[in-house]
mmCIF file of C-alpha atoms (C1' of nucleotides) in Angstrom:
data_model
loop_
_atom_site.group_PDB
_atom_site.id
_atom_site.type_symbol
_atom_site.label_atom_id
_atom_site.label_comp_id
_atom_site.label_asym_id
_atom_site.label_seq_id
_atom_site.Cartn_x
_atom_site.Cartn_y
_atom_site.Cartn_z
ATOM 1 C CA MET C 89 -30.241 14.434 -23.153
ATOM 2 C CA GLN C 90 -29.957 11.114 -21.900
ATOM 3 C CA LYS C 91 -26.498 10.258 -20.219
ATOM 4 C CA THR C 92 -24.813 7.611 -22.491
ATOM 5 C CA VAL C 93 -22.545 4.903 -21.070
ATOM 6 C CA ASN C 94 -19.515 3.888 -23.328
ATOM 7 C CA SER C 95 -20.575 -0.200 -23.297
ATOM 8 C CA THR C 96 -17.003 -0.713 -24.340
ATOM 9 C CA GLU C 97 -15.712 0.402 -21.087
ATOM 10 C CA LYS C 98 -14.449 -2.059 -18.885
ATOM 11 C CA ARG C 99 -16.188 -1.706 -15.297
ATOM 12 C CA TYR C 100 -16.266 -4.023 -12.018
ATOM 13 C CA THR C 101 -18.262 -3.336 -8.945
ATOM 14 C CA PHE C 102 -17.555 -4.806 -5.517
ATOM 15 C CA GLN C 103 -19.128 -4.424 -2.195
ATOM 16 C CA VAL C 104 -16.946 -2.735 0.534
ATOM 17 C CA SER C 105 -17.478 -2.066 4.050
ATOM 18 C CA ASP C 106 -15.356 -0.249 6.724
ATOM 19 C CA PHE C 107 -14.299 1.888 3.563
ATOM 20 C CA ASP C 108 -14.402 5.616 2.651
ATOM 21 C CA LEU C 109 -12.873 6.654 -0.870
ATOM 22 C CA GLU C 110 -12.296 10.050 -0.259
ATOM 23 C CA ALA C 111 -10.778 9.577 3.178
ATOM 24 C CA ILE C 112 -8.751 6.662 2.056
ATOM 25 C CA LEU C 113 -7.658 8.899 -0.926
ATOM 26 C CA TYR C 114 -7.001 12.078 0.927
ATOM 27 C CA CYS C 115 -5.445 11.224 4.159
ATOM 28 C CA GLY C 116 -2.049 11.824 3.141
ATOM 29 C CA GLN C 117 -0.617 8.601 2.413
ATOM 30 C CA CYS C 118 -0.991 9.080 -1.364
ATOM 31 C CA PHE C 119 -0.285 11.781 -3.684
ATOM 32 C CA ARG C 120 -1.795 10.806 -7.200
ATOM 33 C CA TRP C 121 -5.586 10.707 -7.418
ATOM 34 C CA ASP C 122 -7.617 13.320 -8.079
ATOM 35 C CA ARG C 123 -11.398 14.412 -7.748
ATOM 36 C CA LEU C 124 -13.688 14.669 -10.772
ATOM 37 C CA PRO C 125 -16.459 16.956 -10.904
ATOM 38 C CA ASN C 126 -19.061 14.108 -10.546
ATOM 39 C CA GLY C 127 -17.141 12.939 -7.199
ATOM 40 C CA SER C 128 -15.195 9.943 -8.568
ATOM 41 C CA PHE C 129 -11.624 9.677 -8.437
ATOM 42 C CA THR C 130 -8.930 9.266 -11.141
ATOM 43 C CA GLY C 131 -5.628 7.831 -10.570
ATOM 44 C CA ILE C 132 -2.835 5.803 -11.757
ATOM 45 C CA ALA C 133 -0.989 2.596 -9.919
ATOM 46 C CA TYR C 134 0.937 -0.316 -11.008
ATOM 47 C CA GLY C 135 1.121 1.302 -14.637
ATOM 48 C CA LYS C 136 -2.778 1.067 -14.811
ATOM 49 C CA SER C 137 -5.440 3.711 -14.949
ATOM 50 C CA LEU C 138 -8.558 3.766 -12.681
ATOM 51 C CA ARG C 139 -11.507 5.692 -12.106
ATOM 52 C CA VAL C 140 -13.304 5.147 -9.041
ATOM 53 C CA SER C 141 -16.290 6.140 -7.247
ATOM 54 C CA GLN C 142 -18.182 4.823 -4.012
ATOM 55 C CA GLN C 143 -21.917 4.686 -3.840
ATOM 56 C CA GLY C 144 -22.598 3.437 -0.552
ATOM 57 C CA ASP C 145 -21.312 0.243 0.288
ATOM 58 C CA LEU C 146 -20.631 -0.478 -3.579
ATOM 59 C CA LEU C 147 -17.277 0.507 -5.213
ATOM 60 C CA ILE C 148 -17.403 1.026 -8.705
ATOM 61 C CA LEU C 149 -14.653 0.523 -10.891
ATOM 62 C CA THR C 150 -14.225 2.016 -14.386
ATOM 63 C CA GLY C 151 -11.560 1.330 -16.977
ATOM 64 C CA ALA C 152 -11.024 -1.705 -14.618
ATOM 65 C CA ASP C 153 -12.129 -5.458 -14.954
ATOM 66 C CA GLN C 154 -12.284 -8.319 -12.755
ATOM 67 C CA ASN C 155 -8.569 -9.167 -13.849
ATOM 68 C CA ASP C 156 -7.665 -5.762 -12.817
ATOM 69 C CA PHE C 157 -9.388 -5.865 -9.829
ATOM 70 C CA GLU C 158 -7.832 -9.386 -8.873
ATOM 71 C CA THR C 159 -4.130 -8.383 -9.733
ATOM 72 C CA VAL C 160 -3.947 -4.975 -9.145
ATOM 73 C CA TRP C 161 -6.915 -3.276 -6.935
ATOM 74 C CA ARG C 162 -8.211 -5.354 -4.503
ATOM 75 C CA ASP C 163 -4.837 -5.415 -2.678
ATOM 76 C CA TYR C 164 -4.187 -1.905 -3.599
ATOM 77 C CA PHE C 165 -7.270 -1.063 -1.515
ATOM 78 C CA ASP C 166 -6.231 -3.560 0.852
ATOM 79 C CA LEU C 167 -9.834 -4.931 0.468
ATOM 80 C CA GLY C 168 -8.864 -8.715 1.722
ATOM 81 C CA ARG C 169 -8.483 -7.248 5.198
ATOM 82 C CA ASP C 170 -11.072 -7.258 8.331
ATOM 83 C CA TYR C 171 -10.863 -3.839 9.066
ATOM 84 C CA GLY C 172 -14.237 -4.196 11.677
ATOM 85 C CA LYS C 173 -12.420 -6.575 13.535
ATOM 86 C CA LEU C 174 -9.189 -4.683 13.550
ATOM 87 C CA LYS C 175 -10.672 -1.555 14.672
ATOM 88 C CA ALA C 176 -12.710 -3.173 17.258
ATOM 89 C CA GLN C 177 -9.584 -4.332 18.973
ATOM 90 C CA LEU C 178 -7.940 -0.832 18.428
ATOM 91 C CA ALA C 179 -10.861 1.149 19.888
ATOM 92 C CA ASN C 180 -9.856 -0.124 23.377
ATOM 93 C CA ASP C 181 -7.767 2.760 23.585
ATOM 94 C CA PRO C 182 -9.957 5.682 24.141
ATOM 95 C CA VAL C 183 -7.816 8.174 21.827
ATOM 96 C CA LEU C 184 -7.800 5.826 18.874
ATOM 97 C CA LYS C 185 -11.772 5.212 19.390
ATOM 98 C CA LYS C 186 -12.039 8.992 18.748
ATOM 99 C CA ALA C 187 -9.770 8.979 15.853
ATOM 100 C CA ILE C 188 -11.593 5.829 14.259
ATOM 101 C CA GLY C 189 -14.767 7.445 14.834
ATOM 102 C CA TYR C 190 -13.864 10.691 13.348
ATOM 103 C CA ALA C 191 -12.842 8.719 9.899
ATOM 104 C CA PRO C 192 -13.864 5.078 10.146
ATOM 105 C CA GLY C 193 -13.195 4.333 6.600
ATOM 106 C CA ILE C 194 -9.729 4.890 6.459
ATOM 107 C CA ARG C 195 -7.578 1.851 5.262
ATOM 108 C CA ILE C 196 -3.774 1.585 4.266
ATOM 109 C CA LEU C 197 -3.163 1.557 0.512
ATOM 110 C CA ARG C 198 -0.722 -1.163 -0.831
ATOM 111 C CA GLN C 199 1.519 1.123 -2.998
ATOM 112 C CA GLU C 200 4.557 0.352 -4.939
ATOM 113 C CA PRO C 201 7.959 0.329 -2.964
ATOM 114 C CA TRP C 202 9.829 2.316 -5.620
ATOM 115 C CA GLU C 203 6.544 5.050 -5.673
ATOM 116 C CA ALA C 204 6.146 5.184 -1.897
ATOM 117 C CA LEU C 205 10.024 5.753 -1.621
ATOM 118 C CA CYS C 206 9.935 8.377 -3.607
ATOM 119 C CA SER C 207 6.837 10.402 -2.668
ATOM 120 C CA PHE C 208 7.954 10.308 0.792
ATOM 121 C CA ILE C 209 11.514 11.482 0.116
ATOM 122 C CA ILE C 210 9.734 14.359 -1.834
ATOM 123 C CA SER C 211 7.439 15.070 1.510
ATOM 124 C CA GLN C 212 10.139 16.124 3.432
ATOM 125 C CA ASN C 213 9.796 19.586 4.840
ATOM 126 C CA ASN C 214 7.013 20.281 2.460
ATOM 127 C CA ASN C 215 3.321 20.534 2.441
ATOM 128 C CA ILE C 216 0.982 17.966 0.804
ATOM 129 C CA PRO C 217 -0.439 20.566 -2.154
ATOM 130 C CA ARG C 218 3.281 21.088 -3.257
ATOM 131 C CA ILE C 219 4.142 17.174 -2.824
ATOM 132 C CA ARG C 220 1.125 16.412 -5.160
ATOM 133 C CA GLY C 221 2.881 18.955 -7.625
ATOM 134 C CA ILE C 222 6.204 17.900 -7.743
ATOM 135 C CA ILE C 223 4.875 14.210 -8.063
ATOM 136 C CA ALA C 224 2.588 14.909 -11.144
ATOM 137 C CA ARG C 225 5.498 17.017 -12.880
ATOM 138 C CA LEU C 226 7.627 13.912 -12.307
ATOM 139 C CA CYS C 227 5.158 11.227 -13.548
ATOM 140 C CA GLU C 228 4.639 14.101 -16.761
ATOM 141 C CA THR C 229 7.976 14.478 -17.603
ATOM 142 C CA PHE C 230 9.646 11.144 -16.993
ATOM 143 C CA GLY C 231 7.037 8.624 -16.690
ATOM 144 C CA GLU C 232 5.572 6.345 -19.530
ATOM 145 C CA GLN C 233 2.439 7.479 -21.090
ATOM 146 C CA ILE C 234 -0.140 5.338 -20.665
ATOM 147 C CA ASP C 235 -3.821 5.295 -21.293
ATOM 148 C CA GLY C 236 -5.501 7.975 -19.175
ATOM 149 C CA GLY C 237 -2.054 9.746 -17.836
ATOM 150 C CA TYR C 238 1.548 8.841 -16.849
ATOM 151 C CA ALA C 239 2.866 5.812 -15.054
ATOM 152 C CA PHE C 240 5.191 6.629 -12.143
ATOM 153 C CA PRO C 241 8.731 6.781 -13.467
ATOM 154 C CA SER C 242 10.930 3.710 -12.860
ATOM 155 C CA PRO C 243 14.284 4.028 -11.024
ATOM 156 C CA GLY C 244 15.627 3.222 -14.557
ATOM 157 C CA ALA C 245 14.310 5.900 -16.480
ATOM 158 C CA LEU C 246 15.744 8.520 -13.778
ATOM 159 C CA CYS C 247 18.968 6.869 -12.522
ATOM 160 C CA SER C 248 21.228 8.368 -15.451
ATOM 161 C CA LEU C 249 19.818 12.093 -15.052
ATOM 162 C CA ASP C 250 21.334 14.725 -12.978
ATOM 163 C CA GLU C 251 19.911 17.405 -10.936
ATOM 164 C CA SER C 252 19.608 20.010 -13.768
ATOM 165 C CA ASP C 253 17.265 17.481 -15.463
ATOM 166 C CA LEU C 254 14.980 17.348 -12.513
ATOM 167 C CA ALA C 255 14.460 21.112 -12.570
ATOM 168 C CA PRO C 256 11.540 21.492 -14.096
ATOM 169 C CA LEU C 257 9.988 19.363 -11.091
ATOM 170 C CA ARG C 258 10.941 22.397 -8.918
ATOM 171 C CA CYS C 259 11.600 20.060 -6.021
ATOM 172 C CA GLY C 260 14.638 21.914 -4.284
ATOM 173 C CA PHE C 261 17.055 20.174 -2.595
ATOM 174 C CA ARG C 262 15.437 17.141 -3.056
ATOM 175 C CA ALA C 263 16.396 16.159 -6.302
ATOM 176 C CA LYS C 264 19.670 14.820 -5.337
ATOM 177 C CA TYR C 265 18.239 12.495 -3.207
ATOM 178 C CA ILE C 266 15.672 11.119 -5.776
ATOM 179 C CA LEU C 267 18.634 10.666 -7.924
ATOM 180 C CA ASP C 268 20.613 8.633 -5.021
ATOM 181 C CA ALA C 269 17.414 6.839 -4.461
ATOM 182 C CA ALA C 270 16.746 6.084 -8.050
ATOM 183 C CA ARG C 271 20.567 4.771 -8.854
ATOM 184 C CA GLN C 272 20.973 2.745 -5.372
ATOM 185 C CA VAL C 273 17.482 0.791 -6.792
ATOM 186 C CA ALA C 274 18.408 0.721 -10.222
ATOM 187 C CA THR C 275 21.864 -0.867 -9.729
ATOM 188 C CA GLY C 276 20.567 -3.307 -6.898
ATOM 189 C CA ALA C 277 22.352 -1.649 -3.980
ATOM 190 C CA VAL C 278 19.065 -1.300 -2.419
ATOM 191 C CA ASP C 279 17.014 -4.339 -3.337
ATOM 192 C CA LEU C 280 13.170 -2.941 -2.653
ATOM 193 C CA ASP C 281 11.524 -6.565 -3.385
ATOM 194 C CA SER C 282 13.618 -7.586 -0.088
ATOM 195 C CA LEU C 283 11.991 -5.103 2.228
ATOM 196 C CA PHE C 284 9.001 -7.062 2.108
ATOM 197 C CA LYS C 285 10.337 -10.239 4.072
ATOM 198 C CA ILE C 286 13.550 -9.255 5.991
ATOM 199 C CA PRO C 287 13.659 -8.326 9.484
ATOM 200 C CA LEU C 288 12.415 -4.730 10.219
ATOM 201 C CA ALA C 289 15.602 -3.297 11.408
ATOM 202 C CA ASP C 290 17.479 -4.600 8.185
ATOM 203 C CA ALA C 291 14.879 -3.278 5.925
ATOM 204 C CA ARG C 292 15.068 0.306 7.716
ATOM 205 C CA GLU C 293 18.930 0.002 7.803
ATOM 206 C CA THR C 294 18.639 -0.830 3.994
ATOM 207 C CA LEU C 295 16.343 2.140 3.262
ATOM 208 C CA THR C 296 18.363 4.603 5.234
ATOM 209 C CA LYS C 297 21.468 4.008 3.062
ATOM 210 C CA ILE C 298 19.580 6.176 0.637
ATOM 211 C CA LYS C 299 20.969 9.791 1.047
ATOM 212 C CA GLY C 300 17.640 11.912 2.047
ATOM 213 C CA VAL C 301 16.157 9.006 3.673
ATOM 214 C CA GLY C 302 15.720 9.017 7.459
ATOM 215 C CA PRO C 303 13.841 6.751 9.784
ATOM 216 C CA LYS C 304 10.379 8.661 8.629
ATOM 217 C CA VAL C 305 10.676 8.333 5.168
ATOM 218 C CA ALA C 306 11.983 4.800 5.901
ATOM 219 C CA ASP C 307 8.967 3.751 7.689
ATOM 220 C CA CYS C 308 6.458 5.341 5.244
ATOM 221 C CA THR C 309 8.153 3.608 2.407
ATOM 222 C CA LEU C 310 7.860 0.404 4.358
ATOM 223 C CA LEU C 311 3.950 1.194 5.881
ATOM 224 C CA TYR C 312 2.705 2.102 2.350
ATOM 225 C CA GLY C 313 5.031 0.324 0.044
ATOM 226 C CA CYS C 314 5.519 -3.068 1.715
ATOM 227 C CA GLY C 315 2.656 -3.734 3.758
ATOM 228 C CA ARG C 316 4.684 -3.660 6.847
ATOM 229 C CA LEU C 317 1.694 -2.627 8.929
ATOM 230 C CA GLU C 318 4.121 -2.721 12.120
ATOM 231 C CA CYS C 319 6.068 0.372 10.970
ATOM 232 C CA PHE C 320 4.850 3.530 12.661
ATOM 233 C CA PRO C 321 6.072 6.784 10.867
ATOM 234 C CA ILE C 322 6.885 9.728 13.400
ATOM 235 C CA ASP C 323 6.140 12.836 11.521
ATOM 236 C CA VAL C 324 5.615 16.634 13.189
ATOM 237 C CA TRP C 325 1.580 15.515 13.852
ATOM 238 C CA ILE C 326 2.454 12.358 15.076
ATOM 239 C CA ARG C 327 5.070 13.377 17.621
ATOM 240 C CA LYS C 328 2.313 16.065 18.922
ATOM 241 C CA VAL C 329 -0.185 13.124 19.158
ATOM 242 C CA LEU C 330 2.552 11.117 21.097
ATOM 243 C CA ASP C 331 3.568 13.633 23.631
ATOM 244 C CA CYS C 332 0.047 14.886 23.738
ATOM 245 C CA PHE C 333 -2.036 11.605 24.340
ATOM 246 C CA TYR C 334 0.664 9.145 24.891
ATOM 247 C CA PRO C 335 3.158 10.381 27.299
ATOM 248 C CA ASP C 336 3.834 6.881 28.635
ATOM 249 C CA GLY C 337 4.450 5.549 25.217
ATOM 250 C CA PHE C 338 2.334 3.914 22.839
ATOM 251 C CA PRO C 339 0.546 0.855 23.855
ATOM 252 C CA VAL C 340 2.505 -2.067 22.862
ATOM 253 C CA GLU C 341 -0.369 -4.393 22.279
ATOM 254 C CA TYR C 342 -1.274 -2.285 19.277
ATOM 255 C CA ILE C 343 1.889 -2.375 17.505
ATOM 256 C CA ALA C 344 1.372 -5.138 15.040
ATOM 257 C CA PHE C 345 -1.023 -3.001 13.307
ATOM 258 C CA GLY C 346 0.465 0.345 14.488
ATOM 259 C CA GLY C 347 0.811 1.550 11.233
ATOM 260 C CA ILE C 348 -2.879 1.502 10.584
ATOM 261 C CA ALA C 349 -3.269 2.803 14.141
ATOM 262 C CA GLN C 350 -1.098 6.103 13.081
ATOM 263 C CA GLN C 351 -2.845 6.507 9.851
ATOM 264 C CA TYR C 352 -6.434 7.248 11.876
ATOM 265 C CA LEU C 353 -4.052 9.200 14.643
ATOM 266 C CA PHE C 354 -2.471 11.210 11.775
ATOM 267 C CA HIS C 355 -5.720 12.321 9.928
ATOM 268 C CA TYR C 356 -7.573 12.626 13.379
ATOM 269 C CA ALA C 357 -5.009 15.057 14.726
ATOM 270 C CA ARG C 358 -4.487 17.064 11.201
ATOM 271 C CA CYS C 359 -8.198 17.540 10.329
ATOM 272 C CA CYS C 360 -10.295 17.413 13.473
ATOM 273 C CA PRO C 361 -10.370 21.070 15.279
ATOM 274 C CA GLU C 362 -11.796 19.199 18.291
ATOM 275 C CA CYS C 363 -9.123 16.489 18.525
ATOM 276 C CA GLY C 364 -7.744 18.160 21.456
ATOM 277 C CA LEU C 365 -4.068 18.362 20.237
ATOM 278 C CA LYS C 366 -2.204 21.153 22.363
ATOM 279 C "C1'" DC D 278 8.486 40.721 4.573
ATOM 280 C "C1'" DG D 279 8.228 36.325 7.776
ATOM 281 C "C1'" DC D 280 6.255 31.833 8.767
ATOM 282 C "C1'" DC D 281 5.540 27.046 7.778
ATOM 283 C "C1'" DA D 282 5.307 22.580 5.363
ATOM 284 C "C1'" DG D 283 4.007 13.969 6.709
ATOM 285 C "C1'" DG D 284 12.623 15.492 7.549
ATOM 286 C "C1'" DC D 285 16.962 15.190 6.823
ATOM 287 C "C1'" DT D 286 21.951 16.245 6.415
ATOM 288 C "C1'" DT D 287 25.648 19.116 8.163
ATOM 289 C "C1'" DC D 288 27.625 22.038 11.336
ATOM 290 C "C1'" DT D 289 29.007 23.310 16.103
ATOM 291 C "C1'" DA D 290 29.837 23.098 20.935
ATOM 292 C "C1'" DT A 147 26.629 12.892 20.706
ATOM 293 C "C1'" DA A 148 22.687 16.159 21.366
ATOM 294 C "C1'" DG A 149 20.910 20.189 19.611
ATOM 295 C "C1'" DA A 150 20.615 24.143 16.280
ATOM 296 C "C1'" DA A 151 21.084 25.815 11.469
ATOM 297 C "C1'" DG A 152 20.535 25.258 6.626
ATOM 298 C "C1'" DC A 153 18.010 23.404 2.836
ATOM 299 C "C1'" DA A 154 14.585 24.741 -2.243
ATOM 300 C "C1'" DT A 155 10.296 25.823 -3.065
ATOM 301 C "C1'" DG A 156 5.598 28.002 -2.580
ATOM 302 C "C1'" DG A 157 1.511 29.522 0.048
ATOM 303 C "C1'" DC A 158 -0.194 32.460 3.400
#
DNA sequence: CGCCAGGCTTCTA
DNA sequence: TAGAAGCATGGC
């Protein structure tokens, strides 16, 4: 039986380098991509669903055309950035050199600010499989149904709910945090669009007005949702990395891209048994 | 049963 | 103001 291709389905391919799709989608920065039996991945971002696979240096997007690629996925996968050059600089540090060598294809995704905020509120004192489950139920319960699944629910879709409405999510004490975030964003008390450009200290102060948002969740929101690459979220793993490998502090010359360095270090510390962490 | 999970809030000294 | 306890849920 010959395999058939739906010729009406949109498809777009793009040449990539320094790019490892699986590592990017499963290094703990995003929670809405699922692996399919054929090795490709399916997910939704910016209200658009996508199937994506990688064959060597070719990225194959199914369900997306050139316009989708240029308006959403190019920036989502940070394809305009020269990671080769960036890694060459970061690798002057011996620990970063090993971390980069362990997973050289990691990139920082540009997710939606609201989704990043909400996702990392859910992440606190939680583990990644359960974070994924809660977010999936959040989208299925309150997100708009689109072709291929459910969009991430908007703040407006959540702001009038109460804690009992969120019971199906089984997100525990985080329910009140999600609702406070939705309300503050929906009313404009927190302006996510401003976070892209205002001074970092102001952005952090804005975000930490939300209940359940501390320094770590704020920095994750800014890094993964607003492209603030100088943000360096410190979770339990990165805390261990800093204590163990950088007792005199993280080198200042890398802080402009500290968030990217952080992602290599996070994945390395969490997944590489030989990383030498104590 | 206890311990832990990409933290944060609240309580206590 | 630093440090510990408490927090919902689920996997092990």
